[in-house]
Coordinates of C-alpha atoms and ligand atoms in Angstrom, one line a residue:
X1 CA 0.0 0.0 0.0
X2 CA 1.5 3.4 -1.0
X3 CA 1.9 6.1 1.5
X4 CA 0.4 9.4 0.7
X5 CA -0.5 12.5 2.0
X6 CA -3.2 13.9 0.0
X7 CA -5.4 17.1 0.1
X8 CA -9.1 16.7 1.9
X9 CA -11.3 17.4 -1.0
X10 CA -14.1 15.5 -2.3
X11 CA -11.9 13.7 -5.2
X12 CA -9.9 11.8 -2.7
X13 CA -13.0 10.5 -0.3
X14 CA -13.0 7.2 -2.4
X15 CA -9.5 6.5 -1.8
X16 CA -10.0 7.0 1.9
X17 CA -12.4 4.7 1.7
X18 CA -11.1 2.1 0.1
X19 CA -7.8 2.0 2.4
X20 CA -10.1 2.2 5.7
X21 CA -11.9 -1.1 3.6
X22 CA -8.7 -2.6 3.6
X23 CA -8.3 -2.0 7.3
X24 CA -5.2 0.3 6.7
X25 CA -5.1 3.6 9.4
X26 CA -6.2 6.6 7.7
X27 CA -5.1 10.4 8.9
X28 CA -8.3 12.6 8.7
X29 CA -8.5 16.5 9.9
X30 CA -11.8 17.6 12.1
X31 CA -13.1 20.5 13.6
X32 CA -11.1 19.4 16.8
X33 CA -7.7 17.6 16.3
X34 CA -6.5 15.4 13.5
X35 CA -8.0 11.6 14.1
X36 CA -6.3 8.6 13.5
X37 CA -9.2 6.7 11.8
X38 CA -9.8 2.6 11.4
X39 CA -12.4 0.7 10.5
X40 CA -14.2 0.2 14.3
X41 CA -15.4 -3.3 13.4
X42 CA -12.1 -4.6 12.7
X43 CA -10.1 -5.8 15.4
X44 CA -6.5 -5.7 13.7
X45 CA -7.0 -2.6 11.9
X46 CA -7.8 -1.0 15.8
X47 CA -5.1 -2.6 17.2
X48 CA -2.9 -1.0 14.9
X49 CA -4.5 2.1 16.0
X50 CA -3.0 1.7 19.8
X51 CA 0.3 0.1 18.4
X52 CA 1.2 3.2 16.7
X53 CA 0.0 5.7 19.3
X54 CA 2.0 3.5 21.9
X55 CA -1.6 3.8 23.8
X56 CA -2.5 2.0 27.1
X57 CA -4.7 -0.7 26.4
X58 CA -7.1 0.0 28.7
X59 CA -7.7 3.8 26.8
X60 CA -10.7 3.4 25.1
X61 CA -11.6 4.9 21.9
X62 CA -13.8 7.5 20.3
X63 CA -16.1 6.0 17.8
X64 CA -17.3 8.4 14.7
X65 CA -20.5 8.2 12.9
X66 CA -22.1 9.9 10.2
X67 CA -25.3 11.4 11.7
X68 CA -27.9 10.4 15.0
X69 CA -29.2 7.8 12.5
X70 CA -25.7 6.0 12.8
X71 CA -25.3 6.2 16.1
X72 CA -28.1 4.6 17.0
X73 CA -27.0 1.4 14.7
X74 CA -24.6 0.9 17.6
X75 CA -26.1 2.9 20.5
X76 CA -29.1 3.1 22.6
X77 CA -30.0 6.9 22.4
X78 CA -31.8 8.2 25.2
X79 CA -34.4 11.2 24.6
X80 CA -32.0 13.8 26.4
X81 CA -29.2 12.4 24.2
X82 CA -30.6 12.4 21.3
X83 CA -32.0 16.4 21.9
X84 CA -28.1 17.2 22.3
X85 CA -27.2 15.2 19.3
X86 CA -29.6 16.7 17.1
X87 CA -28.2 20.4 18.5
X88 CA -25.0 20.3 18.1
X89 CA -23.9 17.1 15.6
X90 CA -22.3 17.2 13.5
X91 CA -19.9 18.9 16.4
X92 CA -17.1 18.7 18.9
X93 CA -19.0 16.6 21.7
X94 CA -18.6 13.1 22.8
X95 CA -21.7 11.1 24.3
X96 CA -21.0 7.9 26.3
X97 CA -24.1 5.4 25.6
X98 CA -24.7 2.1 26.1
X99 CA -23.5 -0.1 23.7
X100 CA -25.8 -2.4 21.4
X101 CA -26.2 -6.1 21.6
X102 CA -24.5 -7.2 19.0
X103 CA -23.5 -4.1 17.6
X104 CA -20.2 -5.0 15.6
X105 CA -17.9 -2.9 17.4
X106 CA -14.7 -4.4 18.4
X107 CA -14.4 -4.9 21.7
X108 CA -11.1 -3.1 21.5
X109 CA -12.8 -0.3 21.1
X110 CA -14.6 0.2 23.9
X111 CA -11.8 -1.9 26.1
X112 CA -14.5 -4.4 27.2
X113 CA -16.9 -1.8 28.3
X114 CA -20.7 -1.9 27.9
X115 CA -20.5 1.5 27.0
X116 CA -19.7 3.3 23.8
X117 CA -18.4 7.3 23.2
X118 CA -19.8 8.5 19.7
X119 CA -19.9 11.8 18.3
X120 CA -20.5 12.7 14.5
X121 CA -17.5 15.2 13.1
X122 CA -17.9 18.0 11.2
X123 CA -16.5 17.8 7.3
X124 CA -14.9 15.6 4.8
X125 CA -14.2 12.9 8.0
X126 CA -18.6 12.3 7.9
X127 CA -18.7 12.3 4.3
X128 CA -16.0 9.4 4.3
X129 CA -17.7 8.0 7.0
X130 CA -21.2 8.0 5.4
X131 CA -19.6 6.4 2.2
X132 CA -17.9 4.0 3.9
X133 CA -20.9 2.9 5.5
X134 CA -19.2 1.8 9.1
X135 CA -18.3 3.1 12.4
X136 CA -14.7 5.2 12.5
X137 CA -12.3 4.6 15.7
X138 CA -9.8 7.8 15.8
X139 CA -8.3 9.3 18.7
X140 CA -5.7 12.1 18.3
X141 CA -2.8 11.3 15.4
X142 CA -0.2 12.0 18.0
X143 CA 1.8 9.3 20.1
X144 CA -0.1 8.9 23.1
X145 CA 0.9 11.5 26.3
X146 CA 1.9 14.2 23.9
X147 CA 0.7 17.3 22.4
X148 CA -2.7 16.5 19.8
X149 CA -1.9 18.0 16.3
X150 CA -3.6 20.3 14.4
X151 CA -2.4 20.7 10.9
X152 CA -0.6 17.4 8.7
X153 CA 2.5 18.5 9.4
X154 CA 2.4 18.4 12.7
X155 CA 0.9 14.5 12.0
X156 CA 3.6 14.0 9.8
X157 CA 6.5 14.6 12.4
X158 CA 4.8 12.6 14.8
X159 CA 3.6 9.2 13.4
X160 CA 3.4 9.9 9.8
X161 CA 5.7 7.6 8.5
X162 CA 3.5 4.7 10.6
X163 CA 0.6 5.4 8.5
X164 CA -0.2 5.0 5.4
X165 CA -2.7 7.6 4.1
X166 CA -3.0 11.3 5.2
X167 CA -5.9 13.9 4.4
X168 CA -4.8 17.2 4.6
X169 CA -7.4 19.6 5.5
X170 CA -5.0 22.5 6.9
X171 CA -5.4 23.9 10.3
X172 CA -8.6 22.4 12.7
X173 CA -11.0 25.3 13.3
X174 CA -12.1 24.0 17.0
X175 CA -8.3 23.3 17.5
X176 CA -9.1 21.2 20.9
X177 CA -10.5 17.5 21.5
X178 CA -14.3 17.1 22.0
X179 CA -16.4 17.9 24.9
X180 CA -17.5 14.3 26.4
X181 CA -20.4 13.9 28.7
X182 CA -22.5 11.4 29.6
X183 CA -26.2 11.7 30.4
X184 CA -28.0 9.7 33.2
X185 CA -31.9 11.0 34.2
X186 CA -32.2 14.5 33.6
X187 CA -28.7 15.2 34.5
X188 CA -25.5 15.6 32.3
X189 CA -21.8 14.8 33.5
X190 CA -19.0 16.1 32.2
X191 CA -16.2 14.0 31.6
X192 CA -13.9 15.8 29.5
X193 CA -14.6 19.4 28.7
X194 CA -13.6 20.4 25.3
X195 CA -14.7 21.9 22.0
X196 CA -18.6 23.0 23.3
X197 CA -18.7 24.9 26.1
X198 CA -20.2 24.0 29.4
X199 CA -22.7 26.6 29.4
X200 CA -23.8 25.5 25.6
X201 CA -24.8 22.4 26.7
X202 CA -26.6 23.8 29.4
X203 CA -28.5 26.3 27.7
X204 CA -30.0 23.4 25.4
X205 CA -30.3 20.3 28.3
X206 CA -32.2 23.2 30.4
X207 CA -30.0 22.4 33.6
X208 CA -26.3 22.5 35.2
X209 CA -23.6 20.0 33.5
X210 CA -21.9 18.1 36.4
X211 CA -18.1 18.0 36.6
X212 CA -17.2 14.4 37.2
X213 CA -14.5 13.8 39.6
X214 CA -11.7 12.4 37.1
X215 CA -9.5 10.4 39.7
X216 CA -12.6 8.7 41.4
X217 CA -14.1 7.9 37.9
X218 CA -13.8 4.9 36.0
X219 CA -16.7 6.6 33.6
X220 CA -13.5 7.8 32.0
X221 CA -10.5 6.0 32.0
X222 CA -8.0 7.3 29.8
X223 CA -8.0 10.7 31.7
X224 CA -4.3 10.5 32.7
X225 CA -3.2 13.4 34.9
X226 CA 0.1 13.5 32.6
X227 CA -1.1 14.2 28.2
X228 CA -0.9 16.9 26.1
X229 CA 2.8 17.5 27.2
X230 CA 5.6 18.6 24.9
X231 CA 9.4 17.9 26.0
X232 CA 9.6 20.9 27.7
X233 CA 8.3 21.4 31.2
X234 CA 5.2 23.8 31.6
X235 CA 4.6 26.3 34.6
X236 CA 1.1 27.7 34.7
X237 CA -0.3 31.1 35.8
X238 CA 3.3 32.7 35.6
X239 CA 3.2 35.9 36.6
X240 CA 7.0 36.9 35.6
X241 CA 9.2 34.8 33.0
X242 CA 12.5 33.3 34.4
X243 CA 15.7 32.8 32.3
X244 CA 15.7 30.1 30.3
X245 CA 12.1 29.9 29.6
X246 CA 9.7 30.8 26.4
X247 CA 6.1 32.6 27.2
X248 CA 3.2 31.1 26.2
X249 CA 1.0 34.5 26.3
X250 CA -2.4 34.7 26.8
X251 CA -4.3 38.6 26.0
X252 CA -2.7 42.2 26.1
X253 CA -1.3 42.7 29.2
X254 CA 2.4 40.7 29.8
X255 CA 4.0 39.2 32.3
X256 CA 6.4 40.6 34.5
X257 CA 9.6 40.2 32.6
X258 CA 8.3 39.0 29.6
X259 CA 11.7 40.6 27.9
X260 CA 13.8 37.8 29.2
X261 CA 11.8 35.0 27.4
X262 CA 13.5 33.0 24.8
X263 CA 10.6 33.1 22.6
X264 CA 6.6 34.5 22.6
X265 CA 3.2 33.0 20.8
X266 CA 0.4 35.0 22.2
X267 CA -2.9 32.5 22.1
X268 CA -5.1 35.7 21.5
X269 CA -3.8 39.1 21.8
X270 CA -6.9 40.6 22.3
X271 CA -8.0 38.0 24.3
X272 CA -10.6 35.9 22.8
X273 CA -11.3 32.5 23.9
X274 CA -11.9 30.3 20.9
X275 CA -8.9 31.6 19.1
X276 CA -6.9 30.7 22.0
X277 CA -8.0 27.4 21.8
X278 CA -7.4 27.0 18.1
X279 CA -3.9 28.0 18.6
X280 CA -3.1 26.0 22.1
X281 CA -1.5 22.9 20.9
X282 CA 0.1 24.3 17.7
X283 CA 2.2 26.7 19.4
X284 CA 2.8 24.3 22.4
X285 CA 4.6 22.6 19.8
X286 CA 6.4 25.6 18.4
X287 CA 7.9 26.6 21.5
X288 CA 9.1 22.6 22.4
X289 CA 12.0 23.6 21.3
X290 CA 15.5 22.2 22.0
X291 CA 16.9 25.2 23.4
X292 CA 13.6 25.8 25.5
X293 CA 13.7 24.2 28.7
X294 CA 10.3 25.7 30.1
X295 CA 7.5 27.4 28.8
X296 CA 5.7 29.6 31.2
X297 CA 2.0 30.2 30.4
X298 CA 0.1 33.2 31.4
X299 CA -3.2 32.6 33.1
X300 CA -6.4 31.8 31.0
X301 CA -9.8 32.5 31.9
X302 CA -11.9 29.9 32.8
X303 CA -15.2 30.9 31.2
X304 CA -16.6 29.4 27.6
X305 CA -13.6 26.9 26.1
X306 CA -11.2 28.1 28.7
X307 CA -12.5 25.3 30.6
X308 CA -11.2 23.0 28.6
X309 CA -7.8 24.6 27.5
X310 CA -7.0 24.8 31.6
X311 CA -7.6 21.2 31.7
X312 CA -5.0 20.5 28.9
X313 CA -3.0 23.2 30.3
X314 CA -2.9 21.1 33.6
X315 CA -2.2 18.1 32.0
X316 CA 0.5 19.5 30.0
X317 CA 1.8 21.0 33.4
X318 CA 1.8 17.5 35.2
X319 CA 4.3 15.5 36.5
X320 CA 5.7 13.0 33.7
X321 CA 4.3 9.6 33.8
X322 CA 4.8 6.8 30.8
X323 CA 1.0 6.6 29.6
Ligands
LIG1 P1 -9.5 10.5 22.7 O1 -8.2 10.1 23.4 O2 -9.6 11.9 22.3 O3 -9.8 9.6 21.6 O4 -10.6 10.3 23.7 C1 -10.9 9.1 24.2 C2 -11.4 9.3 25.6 O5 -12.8 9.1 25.6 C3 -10.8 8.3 26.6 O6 -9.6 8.7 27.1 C4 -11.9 8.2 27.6 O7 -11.7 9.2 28.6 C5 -13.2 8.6 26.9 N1 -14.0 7.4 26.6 C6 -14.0 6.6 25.5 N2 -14.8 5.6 25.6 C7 -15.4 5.7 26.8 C8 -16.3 4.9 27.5 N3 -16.9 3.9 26.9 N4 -16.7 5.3 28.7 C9 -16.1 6.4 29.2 N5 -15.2 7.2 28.6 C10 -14.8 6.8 27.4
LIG2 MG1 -5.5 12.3 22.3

């Protein structure tokens, strides 16, 4: 099978196709991060997914459908679900539902839970999904624990020579992984917060989104305290820049000292949330550079998608851990 990186236009959705078919790993872009895509029915084809991502076992996957129709080939949909689904798919969030009897996904997938996550991307990735006519696994086309990427070339220094098919479809526009939450009754948890706000989801489920305690849940299992991290280390909420280090800068107003960093990327100099987020992992890649041995990051507001950048902030900021 040839390796190619190819464009993300229309022409090329048969060829995508045809190599997920095969059972091959395919490179797709999304509104959130670039997905490592295989066929979600096909156990070898998913293993390769956690072989090249060096990823835990016991991480389970994402699995992509085209629309709610899809999802609930392989899902039951609960009323509340299926309200939030028809809202915001084809979107950045993530539902955790119970899986189907019988419902073809590899148990891989899911890591032998009775759950599934699903969500339905926006773009080329559905309209290969939809011709394909099967469920896509992809989590984040980066090795496992480090920073997600956001354009090809940022794929392509990371795991591109693993895989044999890329579709480039130049920079994500959400830039940050999805939002996952699972509903139980009439309430929502939040598992991962990501590309849709808290208070989105809110304003359309008609009540509060619970934060779910990562280290006492097993709802989630692959939230490791240590992901997202480059080679450098990370310090958070600097308020003055120490030799050595490069500033990851958040707004207008600097840190103390900000004339002593090594090198500045300013998420949003004028301080706007969702282009901070579109810009997070790409330039915590720029500035993991070999003579950078720290990059300081000016606080972040919590409100809107800052929830979710502090969380990968955090995790980025952790102590190291193999995961
Ligand atoms: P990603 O690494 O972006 O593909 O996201 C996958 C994440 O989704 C995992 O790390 C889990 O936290 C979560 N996840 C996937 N499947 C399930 C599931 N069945 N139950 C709970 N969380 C899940
Ligand atoms: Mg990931």
């Amino acid at each position: 099978m040839k390796r190619m990186i190819l464009p993300a236009v229309k022409e090329n959705i048969g060829c995508a196709v045809d190599y997920l078919k095969q059972g091959a790993l395919v490179v797709l872009p999304t509104e959130t991060v670039y997905g490592l895509g295989a066929d979600a029915t096909n156990g070898v084809a998913v293993a390769q997914i956690f072989a090249v991502k060096e990823r835990p076992q016991f991480n389970p996957l994402i699995v992509h459908v085209s629309d709610v129709n899809m999802a609930m080939r392989y899902v039951e949909v609960d009323p509340l679900s299926y309200k939030l689904m028809d809202h915001f798919w084809p979107g950045p969030l993530t539902f955790i539902l119970p899986l189907r009897r019988k419902s073809g996904i590899h148990p891989l997938v899911t890591t032998g839970l009775t759950t599934l996550a699903v969500r339905s991307p926006q773009g080329i990735f559905s309209k290969i999904i939809a011709a394909f006519d099967a469920p896509v696994a992809a989590p984040s086309a980066n090795r496992s624990g480090r920073v997600s990427p956001t354009n090809a070339v940022a794929v392509t220094e990371d795991i591109g020579s693993q895989v044999p098919l890329i579709l480039d479809g130049g920079p994500c526009s959400v830039g940050i992984e999805s939002t996952i939450i699972k509903v139980g009754g009439d309430a929502v948890l939040l598992l991962r917060p990501g590309g849709i706000s808290r208070a989105e989801i809110e304003k359309v489920a008609g009540f509060p989104v619970l934060r779910l305690d990562q280290h006492t849940a097993i709802e989630a299992p692959g939230m490791l305290d240590s992901h997202y991290a480059p080679d450098a280390a990370v310090r958070l909420d600097v308020v003055e820049i120490y030799e050595g280090e490069a500033l990851l800068a958040f707004g207008s107003k600097r840190a103390k000292k900000s004339e002593k960093a090594i090198a500045i990327l300013n998420l949003s100099p004028f301080g706007d949330i969702k282009e901070a987020a579109t810009h997070l992992f790409d330039y915590l890649r720029r500035l993991d550079r070999r003579d950078i041995s720290r990059i300081a990051v000016e606080p972040v507001p919590p409100e809107g998608l800052g929830e979710a950048i502090n969380d990968r902030l955090v995790r980025a900021a952790a102590p190291r851990e193999k995961g």
